[in-house]
mmCIF file of C-alpha atoms (C1' of nucleotides) in Angstrom:
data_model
loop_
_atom_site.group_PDB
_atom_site.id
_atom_site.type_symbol
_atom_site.label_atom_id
_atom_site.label_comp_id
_atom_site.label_asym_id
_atom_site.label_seq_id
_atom_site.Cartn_x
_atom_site.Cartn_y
_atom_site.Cartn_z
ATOM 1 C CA UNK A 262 -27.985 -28.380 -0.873
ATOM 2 C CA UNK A 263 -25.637 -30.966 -0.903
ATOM 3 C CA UNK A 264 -21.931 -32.268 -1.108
ATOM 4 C CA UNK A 265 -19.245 -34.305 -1.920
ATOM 5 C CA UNK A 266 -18.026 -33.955 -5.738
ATOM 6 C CA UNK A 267 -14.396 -34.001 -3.856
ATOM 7 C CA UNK A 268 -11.291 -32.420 -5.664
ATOM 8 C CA UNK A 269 -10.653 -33.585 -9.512
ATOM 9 C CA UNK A 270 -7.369 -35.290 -9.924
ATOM 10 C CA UNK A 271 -4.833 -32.595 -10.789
ATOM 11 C CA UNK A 272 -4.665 -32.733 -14.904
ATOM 12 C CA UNK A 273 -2.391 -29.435 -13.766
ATOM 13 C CA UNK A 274 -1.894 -26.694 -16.579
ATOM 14 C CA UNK A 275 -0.463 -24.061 -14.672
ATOM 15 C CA UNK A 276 0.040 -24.887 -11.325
ATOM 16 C CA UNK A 277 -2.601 -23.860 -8.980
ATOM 17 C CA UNK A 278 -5.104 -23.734 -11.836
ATOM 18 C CA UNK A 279 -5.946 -26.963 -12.363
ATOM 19 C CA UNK A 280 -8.178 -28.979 -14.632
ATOM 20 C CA UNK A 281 -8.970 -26.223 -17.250
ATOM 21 C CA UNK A 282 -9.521 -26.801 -20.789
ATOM 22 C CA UNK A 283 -7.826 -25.386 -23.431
ATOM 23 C CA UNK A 284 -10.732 -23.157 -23.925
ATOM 24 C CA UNK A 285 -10.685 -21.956 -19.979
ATOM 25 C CA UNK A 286 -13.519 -24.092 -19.050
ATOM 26 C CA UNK A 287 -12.805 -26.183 -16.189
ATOM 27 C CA UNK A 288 -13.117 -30.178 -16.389
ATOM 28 C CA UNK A 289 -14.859 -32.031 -13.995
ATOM 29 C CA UNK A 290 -14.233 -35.693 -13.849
ATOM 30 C CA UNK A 291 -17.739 -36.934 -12.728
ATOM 31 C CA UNK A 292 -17.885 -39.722 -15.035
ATOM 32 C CA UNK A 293 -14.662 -41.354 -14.580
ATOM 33 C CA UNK A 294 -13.674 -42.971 -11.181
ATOM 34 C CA UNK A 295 -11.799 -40.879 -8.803
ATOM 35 C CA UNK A 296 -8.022 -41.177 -8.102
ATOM 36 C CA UNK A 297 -7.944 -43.701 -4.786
ATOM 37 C CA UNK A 298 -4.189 -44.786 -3.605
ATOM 38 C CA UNK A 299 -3.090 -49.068 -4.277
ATOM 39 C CA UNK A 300 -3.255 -50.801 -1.087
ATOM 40 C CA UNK A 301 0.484 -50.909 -1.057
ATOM 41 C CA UNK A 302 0.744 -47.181 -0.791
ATOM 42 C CA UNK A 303 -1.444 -46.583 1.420
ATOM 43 C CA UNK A 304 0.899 -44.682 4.396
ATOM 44 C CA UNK A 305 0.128 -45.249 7.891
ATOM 45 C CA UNK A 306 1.465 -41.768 9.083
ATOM 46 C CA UNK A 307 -0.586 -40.327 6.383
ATOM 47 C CA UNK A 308 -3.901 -42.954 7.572
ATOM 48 C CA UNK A 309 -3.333 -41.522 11.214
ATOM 49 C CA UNK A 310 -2.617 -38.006 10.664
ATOM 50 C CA UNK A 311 -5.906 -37.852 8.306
ATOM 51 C CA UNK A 312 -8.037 -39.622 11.146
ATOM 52 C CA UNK A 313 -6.168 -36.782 14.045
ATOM 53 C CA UNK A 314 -9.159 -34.779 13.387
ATOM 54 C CA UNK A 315 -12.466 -34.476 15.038
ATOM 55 C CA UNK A 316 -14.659 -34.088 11.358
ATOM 56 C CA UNK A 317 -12.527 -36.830 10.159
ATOM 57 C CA UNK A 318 -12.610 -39.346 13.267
ATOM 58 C CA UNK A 319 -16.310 -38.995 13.549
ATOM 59 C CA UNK A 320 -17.344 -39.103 9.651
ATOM 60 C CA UNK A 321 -15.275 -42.878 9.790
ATOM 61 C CA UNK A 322 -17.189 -43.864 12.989
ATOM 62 C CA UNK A 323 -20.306 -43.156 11.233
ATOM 63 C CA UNK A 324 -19.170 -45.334 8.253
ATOM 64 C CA UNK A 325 -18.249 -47.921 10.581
ATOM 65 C CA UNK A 326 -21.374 -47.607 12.218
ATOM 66 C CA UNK A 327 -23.299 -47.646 9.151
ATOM 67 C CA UNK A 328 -21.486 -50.604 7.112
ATOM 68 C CA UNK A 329 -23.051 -52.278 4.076
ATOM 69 C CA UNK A 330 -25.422 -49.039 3.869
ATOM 70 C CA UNK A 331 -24.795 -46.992 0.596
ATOM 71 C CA UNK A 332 -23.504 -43.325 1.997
ATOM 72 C CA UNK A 333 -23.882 -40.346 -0.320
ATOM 73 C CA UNK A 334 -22.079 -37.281 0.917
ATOM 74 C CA UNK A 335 -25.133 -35.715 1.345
ATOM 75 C CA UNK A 336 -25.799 -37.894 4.712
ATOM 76 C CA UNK A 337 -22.904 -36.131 6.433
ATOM 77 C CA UNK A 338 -24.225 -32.452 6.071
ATOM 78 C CA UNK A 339 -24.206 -32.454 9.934
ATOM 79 C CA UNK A 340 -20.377 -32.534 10.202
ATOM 80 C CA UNK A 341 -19.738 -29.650 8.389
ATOM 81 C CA UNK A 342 -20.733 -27.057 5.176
ATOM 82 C CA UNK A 343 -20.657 -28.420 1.789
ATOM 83 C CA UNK A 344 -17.554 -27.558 1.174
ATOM 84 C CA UNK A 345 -15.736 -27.691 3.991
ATOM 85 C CA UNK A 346 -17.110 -31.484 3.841
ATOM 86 C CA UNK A 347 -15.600 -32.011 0.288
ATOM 87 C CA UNK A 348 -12.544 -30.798 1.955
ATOM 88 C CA UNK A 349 -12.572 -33.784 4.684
ATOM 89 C CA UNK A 350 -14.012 -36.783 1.882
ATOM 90 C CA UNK A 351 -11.223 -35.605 0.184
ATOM 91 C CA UNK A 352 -8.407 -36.193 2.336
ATOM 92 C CA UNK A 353 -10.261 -39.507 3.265
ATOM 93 C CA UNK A 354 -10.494 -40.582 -0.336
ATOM 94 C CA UNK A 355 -6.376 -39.901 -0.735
ATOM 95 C CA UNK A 356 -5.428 -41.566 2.483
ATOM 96 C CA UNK A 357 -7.161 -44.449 1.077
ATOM 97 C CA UNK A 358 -9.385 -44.813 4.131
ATOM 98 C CA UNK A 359 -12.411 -44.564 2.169
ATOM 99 C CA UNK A 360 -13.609 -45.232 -1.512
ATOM 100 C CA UNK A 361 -15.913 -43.072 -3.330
ATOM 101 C CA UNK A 362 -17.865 -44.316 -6.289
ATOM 102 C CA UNK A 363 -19.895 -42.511 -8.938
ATOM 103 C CA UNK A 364 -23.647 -43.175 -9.188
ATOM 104 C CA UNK A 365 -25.812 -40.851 -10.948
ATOM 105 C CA UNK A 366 -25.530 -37.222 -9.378
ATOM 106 C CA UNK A 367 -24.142 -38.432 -6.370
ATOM 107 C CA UNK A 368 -21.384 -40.331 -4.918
ATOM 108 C CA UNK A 369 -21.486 -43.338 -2.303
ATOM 109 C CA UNK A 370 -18.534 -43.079 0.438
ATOM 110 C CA UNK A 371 -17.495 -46.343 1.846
ATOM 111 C CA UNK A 372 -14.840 -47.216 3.895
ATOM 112 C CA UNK A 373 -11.990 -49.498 2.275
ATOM 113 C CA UNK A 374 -12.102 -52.061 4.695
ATOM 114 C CA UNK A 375 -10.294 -54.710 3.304
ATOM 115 C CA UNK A 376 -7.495 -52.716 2.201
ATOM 116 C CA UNK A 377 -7.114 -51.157 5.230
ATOM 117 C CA UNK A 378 -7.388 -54.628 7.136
ATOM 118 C CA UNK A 379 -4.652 -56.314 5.119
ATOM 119 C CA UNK A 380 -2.552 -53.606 5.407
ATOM 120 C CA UNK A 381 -2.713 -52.498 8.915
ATOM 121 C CA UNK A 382 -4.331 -55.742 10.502
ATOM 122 C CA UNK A 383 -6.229 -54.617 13.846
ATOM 123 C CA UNK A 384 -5.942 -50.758 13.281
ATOM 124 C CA UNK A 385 -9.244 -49.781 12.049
ATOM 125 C CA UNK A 386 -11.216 -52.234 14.338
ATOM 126 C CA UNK A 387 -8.866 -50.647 17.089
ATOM 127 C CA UNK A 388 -10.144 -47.071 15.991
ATOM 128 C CA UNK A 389 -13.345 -47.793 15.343
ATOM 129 C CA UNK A 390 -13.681 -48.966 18.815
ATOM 130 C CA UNK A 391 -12.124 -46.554 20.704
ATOM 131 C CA UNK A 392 -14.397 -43.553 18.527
ATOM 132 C CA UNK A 393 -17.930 -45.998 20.075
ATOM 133 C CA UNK A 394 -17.184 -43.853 22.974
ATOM 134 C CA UNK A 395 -16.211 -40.543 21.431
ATOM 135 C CA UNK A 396 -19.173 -37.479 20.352
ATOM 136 C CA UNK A 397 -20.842 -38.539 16.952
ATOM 137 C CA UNK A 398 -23.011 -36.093 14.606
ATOM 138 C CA UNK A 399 -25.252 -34.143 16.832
ATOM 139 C CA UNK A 400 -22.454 -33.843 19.610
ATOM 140 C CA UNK A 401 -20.005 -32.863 17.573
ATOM 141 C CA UNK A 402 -20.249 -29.235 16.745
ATOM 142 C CA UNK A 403 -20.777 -27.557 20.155
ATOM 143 C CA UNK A 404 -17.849 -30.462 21.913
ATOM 144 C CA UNK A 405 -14.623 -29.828 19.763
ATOM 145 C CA UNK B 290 24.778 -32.221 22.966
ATOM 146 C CA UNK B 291 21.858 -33.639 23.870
ATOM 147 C CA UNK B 292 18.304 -33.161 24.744
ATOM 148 C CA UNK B 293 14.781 -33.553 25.740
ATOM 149 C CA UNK B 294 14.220 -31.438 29.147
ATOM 150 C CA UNK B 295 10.873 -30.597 27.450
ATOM 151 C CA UNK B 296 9.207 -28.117 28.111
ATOM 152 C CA UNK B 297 8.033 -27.094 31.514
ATOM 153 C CA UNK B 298 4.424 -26.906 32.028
ATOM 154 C CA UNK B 299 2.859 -23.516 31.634
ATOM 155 C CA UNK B 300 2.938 -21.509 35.163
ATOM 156 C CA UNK B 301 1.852 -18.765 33.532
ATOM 157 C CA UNK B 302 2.974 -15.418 34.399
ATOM 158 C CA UNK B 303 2.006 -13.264 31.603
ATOM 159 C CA UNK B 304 0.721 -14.624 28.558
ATOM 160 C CA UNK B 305 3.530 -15.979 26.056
ATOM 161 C CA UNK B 306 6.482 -16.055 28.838
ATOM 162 C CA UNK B 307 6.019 -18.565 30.897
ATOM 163 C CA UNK B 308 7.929 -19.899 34.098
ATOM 164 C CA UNK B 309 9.310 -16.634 34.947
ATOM 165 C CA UNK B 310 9.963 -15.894 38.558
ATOM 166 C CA UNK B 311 9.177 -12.245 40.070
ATOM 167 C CA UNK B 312 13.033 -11.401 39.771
ATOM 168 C CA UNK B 313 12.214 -12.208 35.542
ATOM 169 C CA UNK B 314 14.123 -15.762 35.951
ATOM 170 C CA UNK B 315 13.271 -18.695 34.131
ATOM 171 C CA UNK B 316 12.434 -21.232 35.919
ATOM 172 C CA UNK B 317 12.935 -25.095 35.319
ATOM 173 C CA UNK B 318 11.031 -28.136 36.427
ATOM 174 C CA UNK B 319 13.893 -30.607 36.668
ATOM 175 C CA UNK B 320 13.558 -32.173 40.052
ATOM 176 C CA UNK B 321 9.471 -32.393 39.880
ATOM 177 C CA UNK B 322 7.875 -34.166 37.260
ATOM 178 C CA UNK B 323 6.139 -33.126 33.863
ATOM 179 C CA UNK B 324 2.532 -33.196 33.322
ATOM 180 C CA UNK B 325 1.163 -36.064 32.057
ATOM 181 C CA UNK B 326 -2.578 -36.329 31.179
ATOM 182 C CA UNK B 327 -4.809 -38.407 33.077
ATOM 183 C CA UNK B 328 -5.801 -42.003 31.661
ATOM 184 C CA UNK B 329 -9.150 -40.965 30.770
ATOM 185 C CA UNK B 330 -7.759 -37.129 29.757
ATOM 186 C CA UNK B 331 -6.078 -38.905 26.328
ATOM 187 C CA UNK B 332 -7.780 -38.014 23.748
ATOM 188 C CA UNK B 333 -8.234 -40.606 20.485
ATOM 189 C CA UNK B 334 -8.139 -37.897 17.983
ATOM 190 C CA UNK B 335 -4.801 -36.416 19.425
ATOM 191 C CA UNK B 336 -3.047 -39.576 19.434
ATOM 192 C CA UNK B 337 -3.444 -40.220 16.461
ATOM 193 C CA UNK B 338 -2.818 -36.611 14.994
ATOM 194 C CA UNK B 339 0.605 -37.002 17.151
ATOM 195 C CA UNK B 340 1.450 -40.157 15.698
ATOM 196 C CA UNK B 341 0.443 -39.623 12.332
ATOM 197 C CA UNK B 342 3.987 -37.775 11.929
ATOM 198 C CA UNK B 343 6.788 -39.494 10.515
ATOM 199 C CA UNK B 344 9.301 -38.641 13.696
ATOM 200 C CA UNK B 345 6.890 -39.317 16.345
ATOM 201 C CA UNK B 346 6.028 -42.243 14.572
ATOM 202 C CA UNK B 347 9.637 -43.169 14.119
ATOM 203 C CA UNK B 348 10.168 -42.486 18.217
ATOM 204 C CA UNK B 349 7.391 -44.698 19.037
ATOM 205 C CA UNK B 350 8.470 -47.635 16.715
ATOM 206 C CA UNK B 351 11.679 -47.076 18.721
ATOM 207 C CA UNK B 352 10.544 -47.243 22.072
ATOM 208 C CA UNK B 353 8.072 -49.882 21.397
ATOM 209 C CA UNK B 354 10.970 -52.339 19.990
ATOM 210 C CA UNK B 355 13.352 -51.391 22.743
ATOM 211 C CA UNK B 356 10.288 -51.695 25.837
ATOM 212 C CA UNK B 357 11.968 -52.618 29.054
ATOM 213 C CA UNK B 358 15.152 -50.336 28.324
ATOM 214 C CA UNK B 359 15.424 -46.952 29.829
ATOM 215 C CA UNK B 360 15.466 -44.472 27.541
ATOM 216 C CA UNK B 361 16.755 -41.415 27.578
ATOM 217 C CA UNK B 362 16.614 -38.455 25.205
ATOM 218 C CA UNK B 363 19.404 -38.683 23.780
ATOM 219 C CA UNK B 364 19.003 -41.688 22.236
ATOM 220 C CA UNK B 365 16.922 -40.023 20.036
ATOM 221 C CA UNK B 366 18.899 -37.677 18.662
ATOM 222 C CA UNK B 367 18.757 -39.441 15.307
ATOM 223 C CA UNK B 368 15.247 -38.711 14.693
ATOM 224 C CA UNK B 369 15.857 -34.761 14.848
ATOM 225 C CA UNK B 370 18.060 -32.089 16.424
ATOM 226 C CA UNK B 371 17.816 -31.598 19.809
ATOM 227 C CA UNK B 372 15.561 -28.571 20.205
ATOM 228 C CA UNK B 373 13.127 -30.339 17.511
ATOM 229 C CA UNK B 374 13.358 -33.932 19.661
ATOM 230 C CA UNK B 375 12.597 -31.765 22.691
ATOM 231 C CA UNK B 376 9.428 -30.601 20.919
ATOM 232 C CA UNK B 377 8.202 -33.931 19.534
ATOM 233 C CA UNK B 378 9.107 -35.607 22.984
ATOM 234 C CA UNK B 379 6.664 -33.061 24.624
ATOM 235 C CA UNK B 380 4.045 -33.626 22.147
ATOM 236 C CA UNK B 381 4.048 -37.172 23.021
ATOM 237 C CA UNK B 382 4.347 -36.512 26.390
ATOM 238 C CA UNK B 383 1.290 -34.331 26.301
ATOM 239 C CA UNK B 384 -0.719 -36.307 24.156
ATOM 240 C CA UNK B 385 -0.570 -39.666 26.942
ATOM 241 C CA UNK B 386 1.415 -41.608 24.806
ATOM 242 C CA UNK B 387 4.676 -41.389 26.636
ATOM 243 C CA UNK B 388 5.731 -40.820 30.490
ATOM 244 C CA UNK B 389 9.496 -38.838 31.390
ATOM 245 C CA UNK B 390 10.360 -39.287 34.358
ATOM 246 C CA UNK B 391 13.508 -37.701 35.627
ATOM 247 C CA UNK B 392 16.897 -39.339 36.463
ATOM 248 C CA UNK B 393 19.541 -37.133 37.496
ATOM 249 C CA UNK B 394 20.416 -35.181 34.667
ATOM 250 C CA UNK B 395 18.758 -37.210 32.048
ATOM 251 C CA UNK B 396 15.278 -38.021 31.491
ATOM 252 C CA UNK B 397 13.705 -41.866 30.971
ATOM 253 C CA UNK B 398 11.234 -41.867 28.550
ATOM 254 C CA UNK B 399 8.765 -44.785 27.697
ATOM 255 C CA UNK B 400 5.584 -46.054 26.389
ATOM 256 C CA UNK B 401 1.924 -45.444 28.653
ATOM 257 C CA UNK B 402 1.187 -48.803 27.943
ATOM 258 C CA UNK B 403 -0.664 -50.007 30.216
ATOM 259 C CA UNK B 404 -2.790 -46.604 30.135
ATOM 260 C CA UNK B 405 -3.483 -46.995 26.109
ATOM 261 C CA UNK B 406 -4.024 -50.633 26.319
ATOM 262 C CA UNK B 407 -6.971 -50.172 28.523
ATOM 263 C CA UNK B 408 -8.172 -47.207 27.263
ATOM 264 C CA UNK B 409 -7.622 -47.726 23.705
ATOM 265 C CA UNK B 410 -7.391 -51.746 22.990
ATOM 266 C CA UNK B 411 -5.119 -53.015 20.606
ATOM 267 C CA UNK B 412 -4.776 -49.465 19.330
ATOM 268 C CA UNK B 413 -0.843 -49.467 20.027
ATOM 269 C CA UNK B 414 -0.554 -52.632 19.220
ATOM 270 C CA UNK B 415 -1.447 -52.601 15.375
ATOM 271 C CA UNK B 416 -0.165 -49.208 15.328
ATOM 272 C CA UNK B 417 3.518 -50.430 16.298
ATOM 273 C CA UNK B 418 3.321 -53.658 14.324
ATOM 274 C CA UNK B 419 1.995 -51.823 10.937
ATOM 275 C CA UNK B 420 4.827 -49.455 11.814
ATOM 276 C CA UNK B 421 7.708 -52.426 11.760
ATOM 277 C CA UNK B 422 7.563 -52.382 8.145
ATOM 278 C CA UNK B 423 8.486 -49.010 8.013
ATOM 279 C CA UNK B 424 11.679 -46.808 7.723
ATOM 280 C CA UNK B 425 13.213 -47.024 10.406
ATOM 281 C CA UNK B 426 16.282 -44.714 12.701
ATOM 282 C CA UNK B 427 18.848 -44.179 9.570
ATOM 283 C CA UNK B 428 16.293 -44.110 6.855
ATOM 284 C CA UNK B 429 13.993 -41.782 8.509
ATOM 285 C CA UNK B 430 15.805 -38.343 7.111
ATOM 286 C CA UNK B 431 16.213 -39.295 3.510
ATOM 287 C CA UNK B 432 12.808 -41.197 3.349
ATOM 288 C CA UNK B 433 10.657 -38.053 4.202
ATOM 289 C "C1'" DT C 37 -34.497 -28.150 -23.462
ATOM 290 C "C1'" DC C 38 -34.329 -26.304 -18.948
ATOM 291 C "C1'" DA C 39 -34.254 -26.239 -14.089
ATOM 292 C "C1'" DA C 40 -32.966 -28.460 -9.994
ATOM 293 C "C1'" DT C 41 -29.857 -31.219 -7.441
ATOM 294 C "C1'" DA C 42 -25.375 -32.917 -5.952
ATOM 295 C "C1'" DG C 43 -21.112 -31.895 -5.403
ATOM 296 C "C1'" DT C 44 -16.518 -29.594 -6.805
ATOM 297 C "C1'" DT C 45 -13.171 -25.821 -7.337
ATOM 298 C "C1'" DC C 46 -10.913 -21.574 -6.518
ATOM 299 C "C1'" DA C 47 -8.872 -17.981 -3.961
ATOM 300 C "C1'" DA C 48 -8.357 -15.865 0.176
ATOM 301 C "C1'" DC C 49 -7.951 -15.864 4.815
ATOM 302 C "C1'" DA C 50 -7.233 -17.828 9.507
ATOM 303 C "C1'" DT C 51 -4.965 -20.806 12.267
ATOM 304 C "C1'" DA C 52 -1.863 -24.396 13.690
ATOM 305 C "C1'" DT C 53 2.281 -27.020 13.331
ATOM 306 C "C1'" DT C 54 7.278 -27.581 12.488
ATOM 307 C "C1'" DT C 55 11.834 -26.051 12.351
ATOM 308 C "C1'" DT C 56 15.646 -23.217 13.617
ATOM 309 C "C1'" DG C 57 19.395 -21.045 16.556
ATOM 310 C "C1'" DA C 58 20.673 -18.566 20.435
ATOM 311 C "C1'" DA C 59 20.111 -18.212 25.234
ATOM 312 C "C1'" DC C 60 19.264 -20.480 29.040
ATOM 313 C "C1'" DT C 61 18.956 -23.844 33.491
ATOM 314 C "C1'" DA C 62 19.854 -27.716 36.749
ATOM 315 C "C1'" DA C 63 22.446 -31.538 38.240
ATOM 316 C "C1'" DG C 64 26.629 -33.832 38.712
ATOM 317 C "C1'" DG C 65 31.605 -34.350 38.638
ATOM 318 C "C1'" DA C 66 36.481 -32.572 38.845
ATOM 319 C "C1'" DT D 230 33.434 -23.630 42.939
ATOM 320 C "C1'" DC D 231 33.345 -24.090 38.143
ATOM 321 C "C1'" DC D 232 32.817 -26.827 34.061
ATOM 322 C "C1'" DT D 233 30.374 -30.114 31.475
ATOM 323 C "C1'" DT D 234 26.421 -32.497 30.227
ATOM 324 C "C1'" DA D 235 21.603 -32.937 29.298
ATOM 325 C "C1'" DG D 236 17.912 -30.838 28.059
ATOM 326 C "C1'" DT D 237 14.523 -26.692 27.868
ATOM 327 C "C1'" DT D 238 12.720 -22.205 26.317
ATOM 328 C "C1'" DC D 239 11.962 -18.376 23.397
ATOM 329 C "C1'" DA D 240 11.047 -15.891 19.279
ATOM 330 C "C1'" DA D 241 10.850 -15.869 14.538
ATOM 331 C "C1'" DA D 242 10.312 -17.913 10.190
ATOM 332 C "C1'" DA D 243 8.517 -21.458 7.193
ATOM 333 C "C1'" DT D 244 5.077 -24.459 6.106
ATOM 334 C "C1'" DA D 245 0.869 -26.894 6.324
ATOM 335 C "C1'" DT D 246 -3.955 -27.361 7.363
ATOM 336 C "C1'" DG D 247 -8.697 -25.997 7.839
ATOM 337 C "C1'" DT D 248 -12.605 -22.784 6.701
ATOM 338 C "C1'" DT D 249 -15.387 -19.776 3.913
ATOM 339 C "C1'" DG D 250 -18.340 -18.056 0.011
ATOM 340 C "C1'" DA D 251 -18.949 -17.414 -4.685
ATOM 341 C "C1'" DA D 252 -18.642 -19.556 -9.021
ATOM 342 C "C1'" DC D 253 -18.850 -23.469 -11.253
ATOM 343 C "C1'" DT D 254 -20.202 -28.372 -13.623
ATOM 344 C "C1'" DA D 255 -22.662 -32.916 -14.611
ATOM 345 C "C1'" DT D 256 -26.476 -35.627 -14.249
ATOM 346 C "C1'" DT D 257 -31.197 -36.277 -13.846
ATOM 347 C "C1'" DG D 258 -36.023 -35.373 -14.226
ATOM 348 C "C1'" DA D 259 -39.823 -32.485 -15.808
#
DNA sequence: TCAATAGTTCAACATATTTTGAACTAAGGA
DNA sequence: TCCTTAGTTCAAAATATGTTGAACTATTGA
């Protein structure tokens, strides 16, 4: 069992059939990085909206809690099914709130601190904070 | 025109149609006032899922440059038609982040400050600053 | 080379959020 | 008393978001 390939950029064909080969087969883009937004377009709607959400809020506070520690999707299991957590990395990954890097069969999540701090001076500290207080991993399920 | 009575909390009579008196009258909430949550009833999660949309966002950036200066709804009626501003105003409303308090006719809206500054610290703060660089009252509509 | 592991994608469904206009109410002023 | 003003409510439609399982792929290790 395990997680966290997240979505392939959309190479789109025919729309909602992405990422297929001329052949049919479908291209996965494991070996190249995956599509993370520039600091400058990085939106803060978009940044808040993505971290309005229980999964979401708790999988950063477990980054934060957890800084300088390589995180492979795997480690989040707890916060939801495989795919449903692909689903949340995902969104992360395109709000540029966290980075996701390639190594080997897995991926390490980390959260784009700087980027975020330059940006939006105070607002992840702020967050990060407040969540201390708020149900982590084994809480989470039966609370939201 | 104008706007933001909000909506009046949910005496429920039957399920789906609220506020109705035995004679099948609505029945407003003008001269008592609207439900606010509790300081320690806001939830981190929702206020952030309420802000992290470009109007509420927009209303907040509003209020938070204008703090000191009663408010009233519509003042807002840039950001959205009435009915819509009546539903974002509740939202925030709901979620802690703003108090109404009614004035005759018209409601006052403004920031919970104090109560998000101790509960959350420096949350509103970086949120309203980050948000100064951002479209603004007339270049909400085409922007989004 | 082959199996196992890690993670993604798709499609379908379920649910929640936004947006509208028409109907409405409550307070205040003429 | 009646009109105007300010704002709410409802119901319906449109849209977006979250959740699932089955099918899939890429890399690694045996």
């Amino acid at each position: 069992m395990s997680i966290c390939f997240e979505r392939a950029p959309a190479i789109v064909v025919s729309a909602g059939r992405a990422n297929l080969e001329p052949t049919g087969q479908r291209r996965y883009l494991r070996t190249m990085s995956l599509p993370h937004p520039n600091p400058d377009q990085i939106s803060l709607a978009n940044v808040l909206a993505v971290l309005g959400d229980q999964t979401r809020l708790a999988i950063v506070g477990y980054l934060a809690r957890n800084e300088g520690v390589a995180m492979s999707c795997g480690q989040f299991l707890d916060f939801g099914s495989k795919t449903n957590l692909s689903y949340h990395l995902a969104k992360l990954r395109e709000a540029g709130i966290t980075r996701t890097e390639v190594s080997g069969t897995s991926r390490l999540i980390s959260l784009r601190r700087d980027d975020l701090d330059s940006r939006f001076p105070g607002l992840l500290d702020s967050i990060v904070t407040a969540a201390r207080g708020l149900p982590q991993l084994e809480r989470l399920r039966e609370d939201s």
